PDB file of N, CA and C in Angstrom:
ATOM      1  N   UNK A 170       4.743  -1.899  20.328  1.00  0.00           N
ATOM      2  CA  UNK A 170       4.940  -0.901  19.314  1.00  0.00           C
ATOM      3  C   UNK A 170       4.602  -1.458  17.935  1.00  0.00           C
ATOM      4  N   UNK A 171       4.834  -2.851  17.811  1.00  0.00           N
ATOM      5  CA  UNK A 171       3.824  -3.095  16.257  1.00  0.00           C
ATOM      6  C   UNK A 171       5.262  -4.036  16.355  1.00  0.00           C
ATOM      7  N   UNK A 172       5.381  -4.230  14.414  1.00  0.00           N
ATOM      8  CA  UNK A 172       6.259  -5.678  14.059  1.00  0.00           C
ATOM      9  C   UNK A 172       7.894  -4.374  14.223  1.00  0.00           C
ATOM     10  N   UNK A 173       7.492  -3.602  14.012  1.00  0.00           N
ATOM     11  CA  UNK A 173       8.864  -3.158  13.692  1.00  0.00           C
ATOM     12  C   UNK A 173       9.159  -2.122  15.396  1.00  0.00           C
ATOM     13  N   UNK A 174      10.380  -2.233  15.609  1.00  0.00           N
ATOM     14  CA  UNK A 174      11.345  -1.338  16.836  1.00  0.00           C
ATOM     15  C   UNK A 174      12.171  -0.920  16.075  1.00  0.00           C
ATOM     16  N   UNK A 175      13.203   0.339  17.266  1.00  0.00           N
ATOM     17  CA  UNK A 175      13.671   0.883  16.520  1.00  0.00           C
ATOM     18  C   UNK A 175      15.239   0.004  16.169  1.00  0.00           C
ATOM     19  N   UNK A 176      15.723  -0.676  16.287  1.00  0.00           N
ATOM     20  CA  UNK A 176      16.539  -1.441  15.812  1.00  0.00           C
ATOM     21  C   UNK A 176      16.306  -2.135  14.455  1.00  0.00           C
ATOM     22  N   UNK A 177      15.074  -2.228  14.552  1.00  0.00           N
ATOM     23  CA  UNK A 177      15.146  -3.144  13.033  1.00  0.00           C
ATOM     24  C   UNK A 177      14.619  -1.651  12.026  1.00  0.00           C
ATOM     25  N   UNK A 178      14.284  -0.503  12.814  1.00  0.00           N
ATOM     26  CA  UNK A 178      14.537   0.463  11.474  1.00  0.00           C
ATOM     27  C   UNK A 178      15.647   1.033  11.607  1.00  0.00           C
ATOM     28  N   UNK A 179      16.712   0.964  12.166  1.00  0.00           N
ATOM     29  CA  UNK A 179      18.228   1.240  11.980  1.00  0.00           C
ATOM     30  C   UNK A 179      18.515   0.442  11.034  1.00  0.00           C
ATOM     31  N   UNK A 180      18.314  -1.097  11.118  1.00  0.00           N
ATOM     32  CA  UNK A 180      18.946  -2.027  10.173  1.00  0.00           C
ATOM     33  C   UNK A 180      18.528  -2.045   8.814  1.00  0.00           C
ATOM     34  N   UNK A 181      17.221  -1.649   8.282  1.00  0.00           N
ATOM     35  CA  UNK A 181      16.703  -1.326   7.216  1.00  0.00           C
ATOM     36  C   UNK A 181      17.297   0.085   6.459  1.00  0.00           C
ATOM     37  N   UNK A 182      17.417   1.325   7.648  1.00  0.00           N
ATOM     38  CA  UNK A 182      17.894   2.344   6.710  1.00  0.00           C
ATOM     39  C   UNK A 182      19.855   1.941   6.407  1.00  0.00           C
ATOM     40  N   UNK A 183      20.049   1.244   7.264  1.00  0.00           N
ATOM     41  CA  UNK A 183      21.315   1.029   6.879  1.00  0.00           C
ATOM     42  C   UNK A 183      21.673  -0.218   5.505  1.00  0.00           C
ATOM     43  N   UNK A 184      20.562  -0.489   5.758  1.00  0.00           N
ATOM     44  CA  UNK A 184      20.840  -1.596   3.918  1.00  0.00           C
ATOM     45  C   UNK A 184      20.307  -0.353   2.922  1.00  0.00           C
ATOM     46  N   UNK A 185      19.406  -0.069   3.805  1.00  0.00           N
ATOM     47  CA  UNK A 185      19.425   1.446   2.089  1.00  0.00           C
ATOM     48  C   UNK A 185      20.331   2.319   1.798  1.00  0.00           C
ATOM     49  N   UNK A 186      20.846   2.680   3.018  1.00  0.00           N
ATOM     50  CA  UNK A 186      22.065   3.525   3.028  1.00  0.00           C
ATOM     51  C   UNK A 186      23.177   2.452   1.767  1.00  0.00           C
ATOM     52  N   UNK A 187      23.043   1.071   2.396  1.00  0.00           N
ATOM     53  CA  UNK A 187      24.147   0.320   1.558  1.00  0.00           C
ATOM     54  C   UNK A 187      23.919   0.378  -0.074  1.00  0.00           C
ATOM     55  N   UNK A 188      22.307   0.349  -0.221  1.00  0.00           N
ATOM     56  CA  UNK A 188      22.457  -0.076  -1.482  1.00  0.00           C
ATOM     57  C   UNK A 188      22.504   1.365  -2.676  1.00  0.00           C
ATOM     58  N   UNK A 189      22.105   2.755  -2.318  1.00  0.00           N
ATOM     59  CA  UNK A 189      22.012   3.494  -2.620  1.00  0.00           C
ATOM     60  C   UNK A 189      22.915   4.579  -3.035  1.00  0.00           C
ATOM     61  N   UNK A 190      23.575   4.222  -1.299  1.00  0.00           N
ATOM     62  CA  UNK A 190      24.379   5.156  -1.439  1.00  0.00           C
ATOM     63  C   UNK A 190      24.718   6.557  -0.838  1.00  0.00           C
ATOM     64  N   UNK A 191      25.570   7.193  -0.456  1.00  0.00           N
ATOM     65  CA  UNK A 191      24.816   8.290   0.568  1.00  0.00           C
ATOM     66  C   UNK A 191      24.915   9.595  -0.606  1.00  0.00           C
ATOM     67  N   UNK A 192      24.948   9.421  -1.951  1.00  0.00           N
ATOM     68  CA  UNK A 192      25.692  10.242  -2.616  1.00  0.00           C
ATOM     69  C   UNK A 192      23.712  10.833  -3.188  1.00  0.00           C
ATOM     70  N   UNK A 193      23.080   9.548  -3.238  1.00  0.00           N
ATOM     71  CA  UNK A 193      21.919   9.484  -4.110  1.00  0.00           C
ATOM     72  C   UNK A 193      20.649   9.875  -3.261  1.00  0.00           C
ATOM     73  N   UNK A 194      21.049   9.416  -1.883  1.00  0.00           N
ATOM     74  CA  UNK A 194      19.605   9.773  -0.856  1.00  0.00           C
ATOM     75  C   UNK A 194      18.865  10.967  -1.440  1.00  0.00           C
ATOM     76  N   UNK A 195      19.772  12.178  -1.486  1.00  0.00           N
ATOM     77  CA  UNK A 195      19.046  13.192  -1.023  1.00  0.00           C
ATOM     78  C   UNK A 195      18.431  13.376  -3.067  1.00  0.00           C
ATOM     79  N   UNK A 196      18.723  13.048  -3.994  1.00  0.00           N
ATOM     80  CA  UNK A 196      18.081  12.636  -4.775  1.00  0.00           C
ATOM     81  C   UNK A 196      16.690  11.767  -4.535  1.00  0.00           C
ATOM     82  N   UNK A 197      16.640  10.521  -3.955  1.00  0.00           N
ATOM     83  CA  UNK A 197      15.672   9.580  -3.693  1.00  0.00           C
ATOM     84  C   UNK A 197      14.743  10.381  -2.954  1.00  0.00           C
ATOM     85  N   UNK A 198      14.621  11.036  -1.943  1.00  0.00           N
ATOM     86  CA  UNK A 198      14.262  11.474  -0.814  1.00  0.00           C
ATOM     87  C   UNK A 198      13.197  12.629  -1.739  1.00  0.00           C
ATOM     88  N   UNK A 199      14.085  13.325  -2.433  1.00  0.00           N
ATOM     89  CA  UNK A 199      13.279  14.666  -3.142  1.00  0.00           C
ATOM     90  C   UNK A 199      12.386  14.131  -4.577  1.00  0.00           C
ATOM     91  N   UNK A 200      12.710  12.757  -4.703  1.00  0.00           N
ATOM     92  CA  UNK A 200      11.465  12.207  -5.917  1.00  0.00           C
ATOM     93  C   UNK A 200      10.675  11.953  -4.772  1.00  0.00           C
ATOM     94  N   UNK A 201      10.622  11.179  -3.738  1.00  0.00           N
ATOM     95  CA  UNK A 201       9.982  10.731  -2.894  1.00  0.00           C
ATOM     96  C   UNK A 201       8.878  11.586  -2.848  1.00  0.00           C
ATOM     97  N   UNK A 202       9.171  13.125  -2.385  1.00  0.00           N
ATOM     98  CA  UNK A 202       8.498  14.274  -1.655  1.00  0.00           C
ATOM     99  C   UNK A 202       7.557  14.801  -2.805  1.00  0.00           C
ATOM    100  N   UNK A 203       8.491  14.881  -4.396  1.00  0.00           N
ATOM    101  CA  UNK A 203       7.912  14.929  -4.957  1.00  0.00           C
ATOM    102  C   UNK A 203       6.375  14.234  -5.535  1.00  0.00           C
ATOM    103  N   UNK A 204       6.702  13.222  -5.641  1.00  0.00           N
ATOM    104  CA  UNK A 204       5.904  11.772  -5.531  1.00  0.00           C
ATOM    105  C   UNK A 204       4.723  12.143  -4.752  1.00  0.00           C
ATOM    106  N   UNK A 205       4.843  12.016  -3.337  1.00  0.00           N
ATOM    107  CA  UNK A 205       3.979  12.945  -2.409  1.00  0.00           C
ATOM    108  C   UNK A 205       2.916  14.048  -2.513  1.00  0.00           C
ATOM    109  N   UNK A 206       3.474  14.660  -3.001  1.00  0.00           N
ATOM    110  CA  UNK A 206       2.761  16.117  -3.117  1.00  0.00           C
ATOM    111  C   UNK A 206       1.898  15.876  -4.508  1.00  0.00           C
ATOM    112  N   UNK A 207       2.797  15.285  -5.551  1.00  0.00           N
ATOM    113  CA  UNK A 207       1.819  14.894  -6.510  1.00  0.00           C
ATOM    114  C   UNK A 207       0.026  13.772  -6.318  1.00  0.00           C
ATOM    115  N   UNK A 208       0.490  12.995  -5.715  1.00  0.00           N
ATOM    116  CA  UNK A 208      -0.660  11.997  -5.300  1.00  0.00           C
ATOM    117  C   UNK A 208      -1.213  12.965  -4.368  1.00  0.00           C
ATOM    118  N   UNK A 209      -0.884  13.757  -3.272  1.00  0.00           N
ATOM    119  CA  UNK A 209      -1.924  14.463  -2.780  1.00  0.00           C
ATOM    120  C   UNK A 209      -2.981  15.591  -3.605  1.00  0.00           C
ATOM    121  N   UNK A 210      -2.613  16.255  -4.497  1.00  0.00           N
ATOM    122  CA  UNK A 210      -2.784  17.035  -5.329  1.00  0.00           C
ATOM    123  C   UNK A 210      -4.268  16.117  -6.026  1.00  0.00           C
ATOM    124  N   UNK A 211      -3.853  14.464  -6.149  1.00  0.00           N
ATOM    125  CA  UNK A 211      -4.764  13.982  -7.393  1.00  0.00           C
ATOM    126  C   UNK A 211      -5.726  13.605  -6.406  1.00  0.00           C
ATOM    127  N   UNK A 212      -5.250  13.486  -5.049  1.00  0.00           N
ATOM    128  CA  UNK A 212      -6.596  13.057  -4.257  1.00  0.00           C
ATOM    129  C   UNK A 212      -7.185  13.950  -3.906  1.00  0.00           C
ATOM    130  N   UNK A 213      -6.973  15.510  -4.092  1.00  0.00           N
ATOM    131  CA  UNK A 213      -7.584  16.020  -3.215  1.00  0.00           C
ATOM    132  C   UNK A 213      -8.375  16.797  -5.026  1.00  0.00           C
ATOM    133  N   UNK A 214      -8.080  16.677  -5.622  1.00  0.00           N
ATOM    134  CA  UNK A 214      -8.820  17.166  -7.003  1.00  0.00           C
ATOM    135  C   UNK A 214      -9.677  16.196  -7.065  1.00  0.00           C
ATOM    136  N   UNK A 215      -9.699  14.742  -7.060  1.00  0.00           N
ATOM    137  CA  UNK A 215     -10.725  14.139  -7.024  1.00  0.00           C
ATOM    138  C   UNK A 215     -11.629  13.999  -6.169  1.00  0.00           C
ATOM    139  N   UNK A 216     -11.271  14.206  -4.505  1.00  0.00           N
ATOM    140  CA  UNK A 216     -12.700  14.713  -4.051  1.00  0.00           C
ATOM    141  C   UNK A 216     -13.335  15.848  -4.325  1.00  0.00           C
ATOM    142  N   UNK A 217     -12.932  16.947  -5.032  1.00  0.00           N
ATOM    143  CA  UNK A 217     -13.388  18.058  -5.590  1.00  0.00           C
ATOM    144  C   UNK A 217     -14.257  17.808  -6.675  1.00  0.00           C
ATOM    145  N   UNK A 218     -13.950  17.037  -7.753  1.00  0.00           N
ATOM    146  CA  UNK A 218     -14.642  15.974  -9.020  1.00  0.00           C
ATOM    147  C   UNK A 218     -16.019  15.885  -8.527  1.00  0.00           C
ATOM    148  N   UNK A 219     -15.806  14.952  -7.324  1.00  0.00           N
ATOM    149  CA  UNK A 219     -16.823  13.975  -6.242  1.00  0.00           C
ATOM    150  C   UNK A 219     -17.870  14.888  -5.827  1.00  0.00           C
ATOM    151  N   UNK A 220     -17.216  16.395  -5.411  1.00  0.00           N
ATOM    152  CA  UNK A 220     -18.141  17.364  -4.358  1.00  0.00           C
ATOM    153  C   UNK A 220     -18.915  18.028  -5.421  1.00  0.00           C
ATOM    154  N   UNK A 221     -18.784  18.098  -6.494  1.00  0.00           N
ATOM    155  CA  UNK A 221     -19.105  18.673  -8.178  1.00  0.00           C
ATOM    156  C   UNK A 221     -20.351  18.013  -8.580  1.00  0.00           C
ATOM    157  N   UNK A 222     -20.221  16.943  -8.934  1.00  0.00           N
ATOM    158  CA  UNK A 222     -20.531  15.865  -9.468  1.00  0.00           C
ATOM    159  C   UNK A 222     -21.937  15.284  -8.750  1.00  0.00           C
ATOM    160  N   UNK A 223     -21.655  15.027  -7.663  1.00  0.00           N
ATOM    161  CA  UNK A 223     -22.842  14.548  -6.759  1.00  0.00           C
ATOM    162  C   UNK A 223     -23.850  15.794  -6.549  1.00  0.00           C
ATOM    163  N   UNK A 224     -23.808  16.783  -6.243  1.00  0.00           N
ATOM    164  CA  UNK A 224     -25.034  17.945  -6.915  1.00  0.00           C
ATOM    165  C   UNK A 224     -25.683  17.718  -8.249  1.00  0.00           C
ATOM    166  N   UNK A 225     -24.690  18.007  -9.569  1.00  0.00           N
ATOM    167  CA  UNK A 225     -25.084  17.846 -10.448  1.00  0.00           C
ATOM    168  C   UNK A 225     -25.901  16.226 -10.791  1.00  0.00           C
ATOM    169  N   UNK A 226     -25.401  15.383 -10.444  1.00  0.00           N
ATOM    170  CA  UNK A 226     -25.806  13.978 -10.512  1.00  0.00           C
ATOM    171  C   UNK A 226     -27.542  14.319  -9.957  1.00  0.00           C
ATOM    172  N   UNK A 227     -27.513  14.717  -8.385  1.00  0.00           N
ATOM    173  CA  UNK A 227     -28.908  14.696  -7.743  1.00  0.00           C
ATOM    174  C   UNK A 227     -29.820  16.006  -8.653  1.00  0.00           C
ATOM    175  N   UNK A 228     -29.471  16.893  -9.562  1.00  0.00           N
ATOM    176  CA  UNK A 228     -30.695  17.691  -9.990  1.00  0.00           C
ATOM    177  C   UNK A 228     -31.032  17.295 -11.617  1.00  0.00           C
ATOM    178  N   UNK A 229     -30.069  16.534 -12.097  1.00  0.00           N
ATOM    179  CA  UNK A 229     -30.393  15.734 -13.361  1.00  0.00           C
ATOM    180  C   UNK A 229     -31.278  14.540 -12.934  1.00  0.00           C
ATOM    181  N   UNK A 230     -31.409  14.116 -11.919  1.00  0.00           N
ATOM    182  CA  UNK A 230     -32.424  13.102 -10.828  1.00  0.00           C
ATOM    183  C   UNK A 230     -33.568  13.422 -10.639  1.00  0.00           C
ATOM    184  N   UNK A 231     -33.262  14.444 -10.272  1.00  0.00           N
ATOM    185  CA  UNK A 231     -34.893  15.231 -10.079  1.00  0.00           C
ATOM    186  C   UNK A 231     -34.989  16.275 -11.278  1.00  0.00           C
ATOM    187  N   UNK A 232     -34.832  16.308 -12.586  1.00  0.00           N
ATOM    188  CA  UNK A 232     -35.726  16.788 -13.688  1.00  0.00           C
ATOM    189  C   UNK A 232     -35.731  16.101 -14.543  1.00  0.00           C
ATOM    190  N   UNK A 233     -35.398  14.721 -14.169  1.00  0.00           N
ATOM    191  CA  UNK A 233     -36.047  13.306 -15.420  1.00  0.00           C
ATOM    192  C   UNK A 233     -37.371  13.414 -15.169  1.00  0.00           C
ATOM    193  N   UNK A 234     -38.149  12.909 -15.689  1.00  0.00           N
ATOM    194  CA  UNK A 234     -39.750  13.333 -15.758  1.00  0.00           C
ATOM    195  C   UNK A 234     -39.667  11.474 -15.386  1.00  0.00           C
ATOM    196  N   UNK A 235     -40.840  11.506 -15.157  1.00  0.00           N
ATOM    197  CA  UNK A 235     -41.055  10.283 -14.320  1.00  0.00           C
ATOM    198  C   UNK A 235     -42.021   9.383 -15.402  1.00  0.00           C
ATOM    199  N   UNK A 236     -42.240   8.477 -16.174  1.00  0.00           N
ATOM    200  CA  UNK A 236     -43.005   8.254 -16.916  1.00  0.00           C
ATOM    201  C   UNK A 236     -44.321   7.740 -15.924  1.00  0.00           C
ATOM    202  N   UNK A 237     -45.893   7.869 -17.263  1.00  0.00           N
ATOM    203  CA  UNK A 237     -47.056   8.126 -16.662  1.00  0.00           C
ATOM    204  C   UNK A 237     -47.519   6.338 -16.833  1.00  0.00           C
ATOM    205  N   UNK A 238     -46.542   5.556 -17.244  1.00  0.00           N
ATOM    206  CA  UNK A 238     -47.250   3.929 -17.231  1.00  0.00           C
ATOM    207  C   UNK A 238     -48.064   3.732 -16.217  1.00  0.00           C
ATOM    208  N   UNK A 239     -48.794   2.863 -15.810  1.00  0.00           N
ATOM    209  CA  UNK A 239     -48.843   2.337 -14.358  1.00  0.00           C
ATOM    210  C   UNK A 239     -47.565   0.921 -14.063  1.00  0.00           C
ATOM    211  N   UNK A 240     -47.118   0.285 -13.247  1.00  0.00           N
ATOM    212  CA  UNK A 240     -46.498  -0.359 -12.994  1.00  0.00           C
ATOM    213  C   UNK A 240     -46.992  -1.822 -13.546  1.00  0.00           C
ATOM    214  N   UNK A 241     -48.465  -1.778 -13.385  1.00  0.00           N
ATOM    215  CA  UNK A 241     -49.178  -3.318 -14.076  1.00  0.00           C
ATOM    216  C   UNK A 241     -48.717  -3.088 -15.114  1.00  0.00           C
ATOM    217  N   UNK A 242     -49.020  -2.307 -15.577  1.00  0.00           N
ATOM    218  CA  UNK A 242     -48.319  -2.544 -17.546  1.00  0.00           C
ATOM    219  C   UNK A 242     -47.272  -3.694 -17.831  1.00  0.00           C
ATOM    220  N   UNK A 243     -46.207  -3.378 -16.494  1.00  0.00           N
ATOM    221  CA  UNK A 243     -45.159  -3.793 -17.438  1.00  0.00           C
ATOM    222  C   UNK A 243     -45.245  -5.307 -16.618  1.00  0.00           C
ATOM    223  N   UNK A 244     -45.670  -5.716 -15.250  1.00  0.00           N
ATOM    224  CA  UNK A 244     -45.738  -7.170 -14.978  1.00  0.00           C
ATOM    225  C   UNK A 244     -47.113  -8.050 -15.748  1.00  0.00           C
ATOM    226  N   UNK A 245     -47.823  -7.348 -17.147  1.00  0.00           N
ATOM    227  CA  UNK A 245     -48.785  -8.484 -17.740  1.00  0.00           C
ATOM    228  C   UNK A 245     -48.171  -8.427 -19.013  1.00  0.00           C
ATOM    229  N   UNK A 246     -46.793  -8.060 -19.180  1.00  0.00           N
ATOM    230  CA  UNK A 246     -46.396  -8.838 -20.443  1.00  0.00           C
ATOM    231  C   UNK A 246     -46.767 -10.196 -20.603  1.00  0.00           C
ATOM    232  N   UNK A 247     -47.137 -10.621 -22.020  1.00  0.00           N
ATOM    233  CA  UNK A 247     -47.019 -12.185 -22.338  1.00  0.00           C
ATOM    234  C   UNK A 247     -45.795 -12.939 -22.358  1.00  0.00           C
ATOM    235  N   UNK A 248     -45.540 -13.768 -21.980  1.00  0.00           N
ATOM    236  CA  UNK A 248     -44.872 -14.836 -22.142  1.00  0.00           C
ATOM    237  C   UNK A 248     -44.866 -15.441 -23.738  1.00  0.00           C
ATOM    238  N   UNK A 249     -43.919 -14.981 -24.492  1.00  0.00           N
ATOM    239  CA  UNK A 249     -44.097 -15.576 -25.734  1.00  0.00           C
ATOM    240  C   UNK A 249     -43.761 -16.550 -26.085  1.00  0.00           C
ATOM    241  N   UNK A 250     -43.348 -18.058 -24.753  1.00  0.00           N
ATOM    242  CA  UNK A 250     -43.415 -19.501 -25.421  1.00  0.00           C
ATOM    243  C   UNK A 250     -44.571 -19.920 -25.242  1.00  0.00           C
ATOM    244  N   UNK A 251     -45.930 -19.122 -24.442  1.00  0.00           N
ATOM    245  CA  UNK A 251     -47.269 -19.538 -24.420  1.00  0.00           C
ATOM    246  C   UNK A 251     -47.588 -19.253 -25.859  1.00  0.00           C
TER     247      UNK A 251
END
């Protein structure tokens, strides 16, 4: 089943239980959820960003104009310590 059984997650919620409190859980529990729902919210807006973005990215790609140099141009620069 992996590093953890269910005994050693009895023994873990019971030190949280200890240190918390049973008064505060259901406080902890509802930032928790909160917490949750927030980070899902930012991941799922940012693949939206992503799905946006990458269109626009590829047609600003294709209407840069391509310059008319030839490519020799630019490998017979001089060397200006000759």
């Amino acid at each position: 089943m992996g590093a953890f059984g269910w005994p050693h997650l009895l023994i873990i919620l019971a030190v949280i239980l200890l240190l918390f409190g049973a008064a505060k859980l259901p406080a902890l529990a509802k930032s928790l959820g909160q917490s949750a729902r927030v980070f899902k919210g930012e991941m799922k807006a940012m693949k939206e960003d992503d799905a946006t973005a990458k269109p626009k990215a590829d047609s600003v790609a294709s209407e840069t104009p391509k310059a008319d140099t030839p490519a020799s141009s630019t490998s017979s620069t001089a060397d200006p310590s000759s």
